[in-house]
Amino acid sequence: MNDLTVPAMPPGASFFHRLLRLRGVIVILFVALGALGAWGATRIADDNAIGSLLVADDPDARATAQFEKLFPEGDHALLMLESSDPLGSASLQGTDRLEQALAAIAGVHTQSVLTIWRGTNPAASMTMAQMATVRAFANGTRLFRRAGLLGDHFIGIALELDTGKPGDRDRELAAINAAIAPLLGTHGGPFNAVRQVGSPWLEAWLEHETDRATQRSMPLFGLFLVTLIFLLYRSWRALLAMIITLGITVAMAMGVAALTGWPHTIVSSLVPLTVLVTATATLVYLHSRYIERMETADTGTPDLRVHQARVLANKFLPCTASIFATAVGFAALAVSNIRPVRQMGLWTACGLIIAWLVSFTLFPALQGLLRTPLRSSPAPAAATSTTGYAAFVDAWLPVTRRLRWLMVGLAMLGMAAGYVALAGLPGHFKPLALQTDTLTYIDPSVPAAQDTRRFEETAGLGVYQLWLQPPAGTALDPAFLRAVDQLTRALESDPRITAVDGPTSLLRWMRYLQSGHDELPQDPAAWPGLASDLEQVLLQTPDARGYVDVASLSNVRLTVRGRDHAFGEIGRMRSYIEQTWRRVQAANPALKATTARVVGQSVLSDQITLQLVPTLMESFALTASIIFCAFLLVFRSPLARLMAMIPSLFAILASFLVMRACGIPLNIATILIGSTVLGATENDQVHFFYHYQEGRTAGLGLAGALRHAFLVAGRPVLFATLINAGGFLALAFSPLPPMRQFGIVSSSAFVLALLADFTALPAALWLCSRAKQNR
């Protein structure tokens, strides 16, 4: 349905005409490649750990990795055994039974009030008299409460899991749950509830649901896609050609990760969906043009293969420009220091290049082999106004001309409001909230997430490691240990810090077990004896070496726990630790030659949060620049280069307004909105302006060129938007909150872009044309 008669063999058509003769070879080749890709996709590993979120060359990630080589440990967790009387006889007996059951599980290590008490009473049985001794022992110090092993309504069991692989961890967690079940009140046990706090349960749920997220969203989108394609073209053969093409495209795109070693992460489910959506939109553009019988200037209606070659040549430039710009836009995410975002961007870019290749080889080969039908007859130009859509175009274009100032003004107002929603307004409201801690990835209804959040409210989840590096061989010097004790006291003086564990905390436990007092003396004369005691413990007890590198005696670890949210902004608890260290170091000569660095999982979590906005802004700026350059190559007019960006910019900025209204924060998924929406929606503008330029080149004038662009590209733009919005809306059913949020916001953005395509874009062209006429 167009008003133009095109050349018989436009540039490039002869190449596609020769290529179509090899359609059987092409199909066999891509079927084999698709099978290899599907096989490779089954071998992709999972990796959702916080420690893997930053790229390996990040300074904090590198320092944390070096630290963890010196002080390796398993995954830590806490069981909170809730009871009205946590030190009562029934509770202590139940705790004893549970510890014995946990001790029988390979790879699980425990510590509690009972295990510490048994260190000095190894042969004691849990009689009534001994339980009275345990109660006095537990209440005689605050060390147990600071360690999270005792509370007003719970007694805790700290766990360390030796989890080499996710399967091992899952088996250990299943065994722990089986040991807990008989002790619950519902089974006649002494505990009202057993709270499971820590990363092992959260990461297990996250890995399981990350796989389910793709399995759940892809079938929903597939069903939507099949229905839409069939309704559009009313042909089972066209539907089969598209389904085979898309299936092989996604299989090959997923198989790329098997070659590069990229793992499944929380955002990797966006890769197949983005590739599928973009490839489908491209196929819609190609097939919508293919089913129209276009007449040539010299031969009239061509044979089918010539017609197909002409269609491919006609759509090659806009499709190539749009997919290339989208692919490079996603590749721009490589600037991010967040590893899953970087990998997702490069992975998607590779998948889009595959989609481009398949769209111009496999798909036309399948069209020919399956003999997908064309429309029964070409629609002459004079008759186009009688169709429903053409009548709408003829009625709508004058409206955009009359309301051009209003439409452009509303679009600009929406952009401004969206920017304010993102950046905030000084003195009125803050910028869009940032989130990255593991709990934000977990469905709030998950029991482990609820238990961990409850523990966070009282004890906090901030765990920072202060890595001290004294001169070689001096880690057990009395003066140095006394200075470390002073540093520990200084850190614990802030009520927001719940505990500081290190080599001197071992001395405090030893002193309490021996004398019933947990305070270490300040007299320098007492420290040579304490240092000697600590040295003996480290030599005799390997499990006590978690705070001192005994090989070199030049690395010491302090684990600082606290309510990090109580410090305010991201990174404030780390700053407090660093400031306290500098103050104590300046006042203590024994620390002059010691260097210190704050490392650990909480440091990495902070850095990820701080990288969210730079990732959003840098990737968006780079993507916009690349797409602008692509438009520069396709469209020579400065007007086209500027106007083509309006719908995408409006959609992206207005989507931040949607996020603000819905209370959706910036997280590891929603920071991808800018690149994803800009990369996907610019396809529509490329095709629209390509056919708009066709009309202007043919001398149709502004109104005629707009009409031609809307008639040729308008309906495919509408269909592509339905595909984009429907595909990403399928993520709204994901069990992962960030992915649900991304699905809602991105689908809203695609609808907003379509609105701007039919309003602000033609209105802006009318305004610019009027301004040019006035000049």
mmCIF file of N, CA and C in Angstrom, residues 38-137:
data_model
loop_
_atom_site.group_PDB
_atom_site.id
_atom_site.type_symbol
_atom_site.label_atom_id
_atom_site.label_comp_id
_atom_site.label_asym_id
_atom_site.label_seq_id
_atom_site.Cartn_x
_atom_site.Cartn_y
_atom_site.Cartn_z
ATOM 1 N N ALA A 38 21.360 -24.614 20.861
ATOM 2 C CA ALA A 38 20.494 -25.171 21.909
ATOM 3 C C ALA A 38 21.290 -26.067 22.847
ATOM 4 N N TRP A 39 22.205 -26.861 22.287
ATOM 5 C CA TRP A 39 23.053 -27.708 23.133
ATOM 6 C C TRP A 39 23.942 -26.866 24.033
ATOM 7 N N GLY A 40 24.524 -25.806 23.483
ATOM 8 C CA GLY A 40 25.369 -24.929 24.294
ATOM 9 C C GLY A 40 24.589 -24.215 25.381
ATOM 10 N N ALA A 41 23.330 -23.868 25.097
ATOM 11 C CA ALA A 41 22.513 -23.160 26.088
ATOM 12 C C ALA A 41 22.272 -24.000 27.330
ATOM 13 N N THR A 42 22.278 -25.318 27.179
ATOM 14 C CA THR A 42 22.050 -26.194 28.344
ATOM 15 C C THR A 42 23.270 -26.279 29.243
ATOM 16 N N ARG A 43 24.409 -25.752 28.802
ATOM 17 C CA ARG A 43 25.647 -25.855 29.556
ATOM 18 C C ARG A 43 26.050 -24.543 30.209
ATOM 19 N N ILE A 44 25.132 -23.591 30.265
ATOM 20 C CA ILE A 44 25.432 -22.283 30.863
ATOM 21 C C ILE A 44 25.264 -22.381 32.371
ATOM 22 N N ALA A 45 26.256 -21.906 33.114
ATOM 23 C CA ALA A 45 26.228 -21.975 34.579
ATOM 24 C C ALA A 45 25.393 -20.828 35.145
ATOM 25 N N ASP A 46 25.062 -20.922 36.440
ATOM 26 C CA ASP A 46 24.338 -19.879 37.165
ATOM 27 C C ASP A 46 25.306 -19.153 38.090
ATOM 28 N N ASP A 47 25.138 -17.839 38.210
ATOM 29 C CA ASP A 47 25.983 -17.056 39.116
ATOM 30 C C ASP A 47 25.214 -15.802 39.524
ATOM 31 N N ASN A 48 24.672 -15.823 40.755
ATOM 32 C CA ASN A 48 23.922 -14.675 41.269
ATOM 33 C C ASN A 48 24.539 -14.108 42.546
ATOM 34 N N ALA A 49 25.749 -14.513 42.872
ATOM 35 C CA ALA A 49 26.373 -14.058 44.115
ATOM 36 C C ALA A 49 26.738 -12.583 44.027
ATOM 37 N N ILE A 50 26.608 -11.879 45.178
ATOM 38 C CA ILE A 50 26.964 -10.459 45.230
ATOM 39 C C ILE A 50 28.429 -10.273 44.839
ATOM 40 N N GLY A 51 29.296 -11.205 45.272
ATOM 41 C CA GLY A 51 30.713 -11.064 44.989
ATOM 42 C C GLY A 51 31.042 -11.116 43.510
ATOM 43 N N SER A 52 30.106 -11.589 42.693
ATOM 44 C CA SER A 52 30.348 -11.692 41.255
ATOM 45 C C SER A 52 29.713 -10.550 40.473
ATOM 46 N N LEU A 53 29.121 -9.593 41.146
ATOM 47 C CA LEU A 53 28.405 -8.538 40.432
ATOM 48 C C LEU A 53 29.331 -7.475 39.866
ATOM 49 N N LEU A 54 30.465 -7.218 40.524
ATOM 50 C CA LEU A 54 31.412 -6.248 40.001
ATOM 51 C C LEU A 54 32.411 -6.945 39.086
ATOM 52 N N VAL A 55 32.881 -6.219 38.080
ATOM 53 C CA VAL A 55 33.856 -6.794 37.164
ATOM 54 C C VAL A 55 35.160 -7.057 37.908
ATOM 55 N N ALA A 56 35.934 -8.021 37.403
ATOM 56 C CA ALA A 56 37.124 -8.472 38.124
ATOM 57 C C ALA A 56 38.178 -7.396 38.253
ATOM 58 N N ASP A 57 38.225 -6.418 37.323
ATOM 59 C CA ASP A 57 39.266 -5.396 37.389
ATOM 60 C C ASP A 57 38.875 -4.196 38.251
ATOM 61 N N ASP A 58 37.710 -4.234 38.900
ATOM 62 C CA ASP A 58 37.347 -3.171 39.831
ATOM 63 C C ASP A 58 38.271 -3.243 41.056
ATOM 64 N N PRO A 59 38.797 -2.110 41.540
ATOM 65 C CA PRO A 59 39.753 -2.146 42.664
ATOM 66 C C PRO A 59 39.190 -2.828 43.902
ATOM 67 N N ASP A 60 37.935 -2.532 44.252
ATOM 68 C CA ASP A 60 37.345 -3.158 45.442
ATOM 69 C C ASP A 60 37.130 -4.653 45.229
ATOM 70 N N ALA A 61 36.695 -5.040 44.033
ATOM 71 C CA ALA A 61 36.506 -6.458 43.752
ATOM 72 C C ALA A 61 37.845 -7.195 43.785
ATOM 73 N N ARG A 62 38.883 -6.569 43.249
ATOM 74 C CA ARG A 62 40.197 -7.202 43.248
ATOM 75 C C ARG A 62 40.740 -7.345 44.667
ATOM 76 N N ALA A 63 40.596 -6.291 45.480
ATOM 77 C CA ALA A 63 41.080 -6.349 46.857
ATOM 78 C C ALA A 63 40.310 -7.385 47.672
ATOM 79 N N THR A 64 38.973 -7.453 47.462
ATOM 80 C CA THR A 64 38.164 -8.436 48.185
ATOM 81 C C THR A 64 38.561 -9.854 47.793
ATOM 82 N N ALA A 65 38.849 -10.080 46.514
ATOM 83 C CA ALA A 65 39.269 -11.408 46.078
ATOM 84 C C ALA A 65 40.600 -11.800 46.723
ATOM 85 N N GLN A 66 41.535 -10.866 46.813
ATOM 86 C CA GLN A 66 42.822 -11.141 47.456
ATOM 87 C C GLN A 66 42.626 -11.431 48.945
ATOM 88 N N PHE A 67 41.752 -10.667 49.572
ATOM 89 C CA PHE A 67 41.472 -10.868 50.991
ATOM 90 C C PHE A 67 40.868 -12.250 51.240
ATOM 91 N N GLU A 68 39.927 -12.659 50.385
ATOM 92 C CA GLU A 68 39.258 -13.945 50.584
ATOM 93 C C GLU A 68 40.185 -15.124 50.314
ATOM 94 N N LYS A 69 41.249 -14.932 49.550
ATOM 95 C CA LYS A 69 42.241 -15.991 49.401
ATOM 96 C C LYS A 69 43.018 -16.199 50.700
ATOM 97 N N LEU A 70 43.265 -15.084 51.427
ATOM 98 C CA LEU A 70 43.972 -15.191 52.702
ATOM 99 C C LEU A 70 43.077 -15.738 53.797
ATOM 100 N N PHE A 71 41.805 -15.340 53.770
ATOM 101 C CA PHE A 71 40.862 -15.736 54.819
ATOM 102 C C PHE A 71 39.642 -16.404 54.185
ATOM 103 N N PRO A 72 39.827 -17.609 53.643
ATOM 104 C CA PRO A 72 38.686 -18.293 53.002
ATOM 105 C C PRO A 72 37.679 -18.770 54.048
ATOM 106 N N GLU A 73 36.427 -18.776 53.663
ATOM 107 C CA GLU A 73 35.380 -19.277 54.547
ATOM 108 C C GLU A 73 34.172 -19.658 53.713
ATOM 109 N N GLY A 74 33.297 -20.448 54.304
ATOM 110 C CA GLY A 74 32.082 -20.852 53.619
ATOM 111 C C GLY A 74 30.994 -19.798 53.730
ATOM 112 N N ASP A 75 29.790 -20.192 53.353
ATOM 113 C CA ASP A 75 28.641 -19.299 53.459
ATOM 114 C C ASP A 75 28.135 -19.290 54.902
ATOM 115 N N HIS A 76 27.870 -18.098 55.415
ATOM 116 C CA HIS A 76 27.410 -17.966 56.794
ATOM 117 C C HIS A 76 25.904 -17.765 56.838
ATOM 118 N N ALA A 77 25.291 -18.302 57.867
ATOM 119 C CA ALA A 77 23.850 -18.169 58.067
ATOM 120 C C ALA A 77 23.559 -18.260 59.564
ATOM 121 N N LEU A 78 22.329 -18.000 59.909
ATOM 122 C CA LEU A 78 21.926 -18.017 61.310
ATOM 123 C C LEU A 78 20.540 -18.623 61.435
ATOM 124 N N LEU A 79 20.395 -19.550 62.380
ATOM 125 C CA LEU A 79 19.083 -20.078 62.743
ATOM 126 C C LEU A 79 18.655 -19.409 64.043
ATOM 127 N N MET A 80 17.502 -18.752 64.036
ATOM 128 C CA MET A 80 16.957 -18.103 65.226
ATOM 129 C C MET A 80 15.817 -18.972 65.751
ATOM 130 N N LEU A 81 16.075 -19.665 66.852
ATOM 131 C CA LEU A 81 15.088 -20.571 67.428
ATOM 132 C C LEU A 81 14.227 -19.783 68.412
ATOM 133 N N GLU A 82 13.016 -19.448 68.005
ATOM 134 C CA GLU A 82 12.172 -18.552 68.781
ATOM 135 C C GLU A 82 11.409 -19.316 69.855
ATOM 136 N N SER A 83 11.408 -18.729 71.053
ATOM 137 C CA SER A 83 10.717 -19.330 72.192
ATOM 138 C C SER A 83 10.426 -18.228 73.196
ATOM 139 N N SER A 84 9.362 -18.407 73.983
ATOM 140 C CA SER A 84 9.057 -17.417 75.027
ATOM 141 C C SER A 84 10.134 -17.399 76.102
ATOM 142 N N ASP A 85 10.815 -18.521 76.286
ATOM 143 C CA ASP A 85 11.916 -18.609 77.254
ATOM 144 C C ASP A 85 13.081 -19.305 76.559
ATOM 145 N N PRO A 86 13.934 -18.542 75.837
ATOM 146 C CA PRO A 86 14.979 -19.183 75.029
ATOM 147 C C PRO A 86 16.019 -19.940 75.837
ATOM 148 N N LEU A 87 16.143 -19.637 77.144
ATOM 149 C CA LEU A 87 17.103 -20.358 77.974
ATOM 150 C C LEU A 87 16.406 -21.336 78.926
ATOM 151 N N GLY A 88 15.116 -21.597 78.657
ATOM 152 C CA GLY A 88 14.386 -22.569 79.457
ATOM 153 C C GLY A 88 14.839 -23.985 79.144
ATOM 154 N N SER A 89 14.422 -24.912 79.961
ATOM 155 C CA SER A 89 14.867 -26.299 79.828
ATOM 156 C C SER A 89 14.480 -26.883 78.469
ATOM 157 N N ALA A 90 13.221 -26.673 78.067
ATOM 158 C CA ALA A 90 12.769 -27.249 76.797
ATOM 159 C C ALA A 90 13.538 -26.656 75.626
ATOM 160 N N SER A 91 13.776 -25.355 75.693
ATOM 161 C CA SER A 91 14.492 -24.696 74.608
ATOM 162 C C SER A 91 15.938 -25.171 74.523
ATOM 163 N N LEU A 92 16.610 -25.285 75.651
ATOM 164 C CA LEU A 92 18.001 -25.737 75.639
ATOM 165 C C LEU A 92 18.106 -27.183 75.171
ATOM 166 N N GLN A 93 17.172 -28.034 75.604
ATOM 167 C CA GLN A 93 17.192 -29.421 75.143
ATOM 168 C C GLN A 93 16.937 -29.505 73.637
ATOM 169 N N GLY A 94 16.002 -28.686 73.135
ATOM 170 C CA GLY A 94 15.746 -28.665 71.701
ATOM 171 C C GLY A 94 16.944 -28.159 70.915
ATOM 172 N N THR A 95 17.612 -27.126 71.446
ATOM 173 C CA THR A 95 18.815 -26.610 70.784
ATOM 174 C C THR A 95 19.904 -27.673 70.741
ATOM 175 N N ASP A 96 20.044 -28.409 71.846
ATOM 176 C CA ASP A 96 21.048 -29.474 71.903
ATOM 177 C C ASP A 96 20.744 -30.562 70.872
ATOM 178 N N ARG A 97 19.491 -30.961 70.753
ATOM 179 C CA ARG A 97 19.104 -31.974 69.773
ATOM 180 C C ARG A 97 19.376 -31.491 68.349
ATOM 181 N N LEU A 98 19.037 -30.231 68.086
ATOM 182 C CA LEU A 98 19.237 -29.700 66.741
ATOM 183 C C LEU A 98 20.722 -29.619 66.397
ATOM 184 N N GLU A 99 21.549 -29.185 67.359
ATOM 185 C CA GLU A 99 22.984 -29.107 67.089
ATOM 186 C C GLU A 99 23.569 -30.482 66.793
ATOM 187 N N GLN A 100 23.123 -31.482 67.496
ATOM 188 C CA GLN A 100 23.618 -32.828 67.229
ATOM 189 C C GLN A 100 23.202 -33.300 65.830
ATOM 190 N N ALA A 101 21.987 -32.961 65.437
ATOM 191 C CA ALA A 101 21.527 -33.342 64.092
ATOM 192 C C ALA A 101 22.300 -32.578 63.019
ATOM 193 N N LEU A 102 22.562 -31.294 63.259
ATOM 194 C CA LEU A 102 23.307 -30.496 62.287
ATOM 195 C C LEU A 102 24.751 -30.971 62.173
ATOM 196 N N ALA A 103 25.326 -31.389 63.307
ATOM 197 C CA ALA A 103 26.714 -31.863 63.286
ATOM 198 C C ALA A 103 26.873 -33.102 62.424
ATOM 199 N N ALA A 104 25.804 -33.833 62.213
ATOM 200 C CA ALA A 104 25.870 -35.057 61.403
ATOM 201 C C ALA A 104 25.785 -34.765 59.906
ATOM 202 N N ILE A 105 25.528 -33.499 59.532
ATOM 203 C CA ILE A 105 25.419 -33.131 58.123
ATOM 204 C C ILE A 105 26.805 -32.738 57.614
ATOM 205 N N ALA A 106 27.273 -33.408 56.584
ATOM 206 C CA ALA A 106 28.593 -33.112 56.032
ATOM 207 C C ALA A 106 28.624 -31.689 55.469
ATOM 208 N N GLY A 107 29.666 -30.940 55.824
ATOM 209 C CA GLY A 107 29.833 -29.584 55.303
ATOM 210 C C GLY A 107 29.162 -28.506 56.113
ATOM 211 N N VAL A 108 28.502 -28.848 57.217
ATOM 212 C CA VAL A 108 27.807 -27.866 58.061
ATOM 213 C C VAL A 108 28.530 -27.769 59.396
ATOM 214 N N HIS A 109 28.906 -26.550 59.788
ATOM 215 C CA HIS A 109 29.579 -26.305 61.061
ATOM 216 C C HIS A 109 28.721 -25.345 61.875
ATOM 217 N N THR A 110 28.620 -25.573 63.169
ATOM 218 C CA THR A 110 27.723 -24.789 64.023
ATOM 219 C C THR A 110 28.486 -24.126 65.157
ATOM 220 N N GLN A 111 27.871 -23.072 65.678
ATOM 221 C CA GLN A 111 28.365 -22.439 66.900
ATOM 222 C C GLN A 111 27.175 -21.793 67.600
ATOM 223 N N SER A 112 27.120 -21.993 68.906
ATOM 224 C CA SER A 112 26.024 -21.442 69.695
ATOM 225 C C SER A 112 26.492 -21.294 71.133
ATOM 226 N N VAL A 113 25.568 -20.867 71.995
ATOM 227 C CA VAL A 113 25.876 -20.802 73.422
ATOM 228 C C VAL A 113 26.332 -22.171 73.920
ATOM 229 N N LEU A 114 25.664 -23.247 73.448
ATOM 230 C CA LEU A 114 25.981 -24.588 73.931
ATOM 231 C C LEU A 114 27.352 -25.064 73.449
ATOM 232 N N THR A 115 27.700 -24.786 72.182
ATOM 233 C CA THR A 115 29.002 -25.250 71.697
ATOM 234 C C THR A 115 30.133 -24.530 72.420
ATOM 235 N N ILE A 116 29.965 -23.241 72.721
ATOM 236 C CA ILE A 116 31.008 -22.510 73.439
ATOM 237 C C ILE A 116 31.090 -23.001 74.890
ATOM 238 N N TRP A 117 29.934 -23.245 75.493
ATOM 239 C CA TRP A 117 29.926 -23.752 76.865
ATOM 240 C C TRP A 117 30.575 -25.127 76.932
ATOM 241 N N ARG A 118 30.311 -25.958 75.935
ATOM 242 C CA ARG A 118 30.881 -27.301 75.925
ATOM 243 C C ARG A 118 32.392 -27.284 75.688
ATOM 244 N N GLY A 119 32.925 -26.135 75.236
ATOM 245 C CA GLY A 119 34.367 -26.054 75.092
ATOM 246 C C GLY A 119 35.090 -26.210 76.410
ATOM 247 N N THR A 120 34.418 -25.806 77.482
ATOM 248 C CA THR A 120 35.016 -25.973 78.822
ATOM 249 C C THR A 120 34.364 -27.113 79.594
ATOM 250 N N ASN A 121 33.285 -27.690 79.041
ATOM 251 C CA ASN A 121 32.592 -28.800 79.711
ATOM 252 C C ASN A 121 32.317 -29.900 78.683
ATOM 253 N N PRO A 122 33.339 -30.497 78.101
ATOM 254 C CA PRO A 122 33.107 -31.420 76.981
ATOM 255 C C PRO A 122 32.331 -32.669 77.345
ATOM 256 N N ALA A 123 32.402 -33.109 78.583
ATOM 257 C CA ALA A 123 31.745 -34.366 78.954
ATOM 258 C C ALA A 123 30.399 -34.160 79.623
ATOM 259 N N ALA A 124 29.990 -32.896 79.779
ATOM 260 C CA ALA A 124 28.755 -32.621 80.524
ATOM 261 C C ALA A 124 27.527 -33.014 79.709
ATOM 262 N N SER A 125 26.535 -33.578 80.372
ATOM 263 C CA SER A 125 25.257 -33.884 79.739
ATOM 264 C C SER A 125 24.258 -32.800 80.114
ATOM 265 N N MET A 126 23.155 -32.729 79.348
ATOM 266 C CA MET A 126 22.206 -31.644 79.541
ATOM 267 C C MET A 126 21.189 -32.010 80.633
ATOM 268 N N THR A 127 21.686 -32.065 81.897
ATOM 269 C CA THR A 127 20.806 -32.296 83.041
ATOM 270 C C THR A 127 20.220 -30.970 83.513
ATOM 271 N N MET A 128 19.265 -31.039 84.456
ATOM 272 C CA MET A 128 18.657 -29.816 84.968
ATOM 273 C C MET A 128 19.699 -28.925 85.636
ATOM 274 N N ALA A 129 20.624 -29.535 86.369
ATOM 275 C CA ALA A 129 21.665 -28.742 87.032
ATOM 276 C C ALA A 129 22.577 -28.090 86.004
ATOM 277 N N GLN A 130 22.929 -28.832 84.967
ATOM 278 C CA GLN A 130 23.811 -28.277 83.950
ATOM 279 C C GLN A 130 23.105 -27.174 83.166
ATOM 280 N N MET A 131 21.797 -27.305 82.958
ATOM 281 C CA MET A 131 21.066 -26.261 82.238
ATOM 282 C C MET A 131 21.033 -24.966 83.037
ATOM 283 N N ALA A 132 20.983 -25.059 84.358
ATOM 284 C CA ALA A 132 21.075 -23.854 85.183
ATOM 285 C C ALA A 132 22.442 -23.202 85.012
ATOM 286 N N THR A 133 23.483 -24.017 84.887
ATOM 287 C CA THR A 133 24.829 -23.493 84.647
ATOM 288 C C THR A 133 24.912 -22.800 83.284
ATOM 289 N N VAL A 134 24.279 -23.405 82.288
ATOM 290 C CA VAL A 134 24.282 -22.808 80.946
ATOM 291 C C VAL A 134 23.577 -21.448 80.970
ATOM 292 N N ARG A 135 22.452 -21.347 81.686
ATOM 293 C CA ARG A 135 21.728 -20.078 81.758
ATOM 294 C C ARG A 135 22.601 -19.004 82.381
ATOM 295 N N ALA A 136 23.272 -19.327 83.461
ATOM 296 C CA ALA A 136 24.160 -18.353 84.097
ATOM 297 C C ALA A 136 25.312 -17.984 83.163
ATOM 298 N N PHE A 137 25.830 -18.979 82.454
ATOM 299 C CA PHE A 137 26.930 -18.748 81.510
ATOM 300 C C PHE A 137 26.482 -17.808 80.384
#
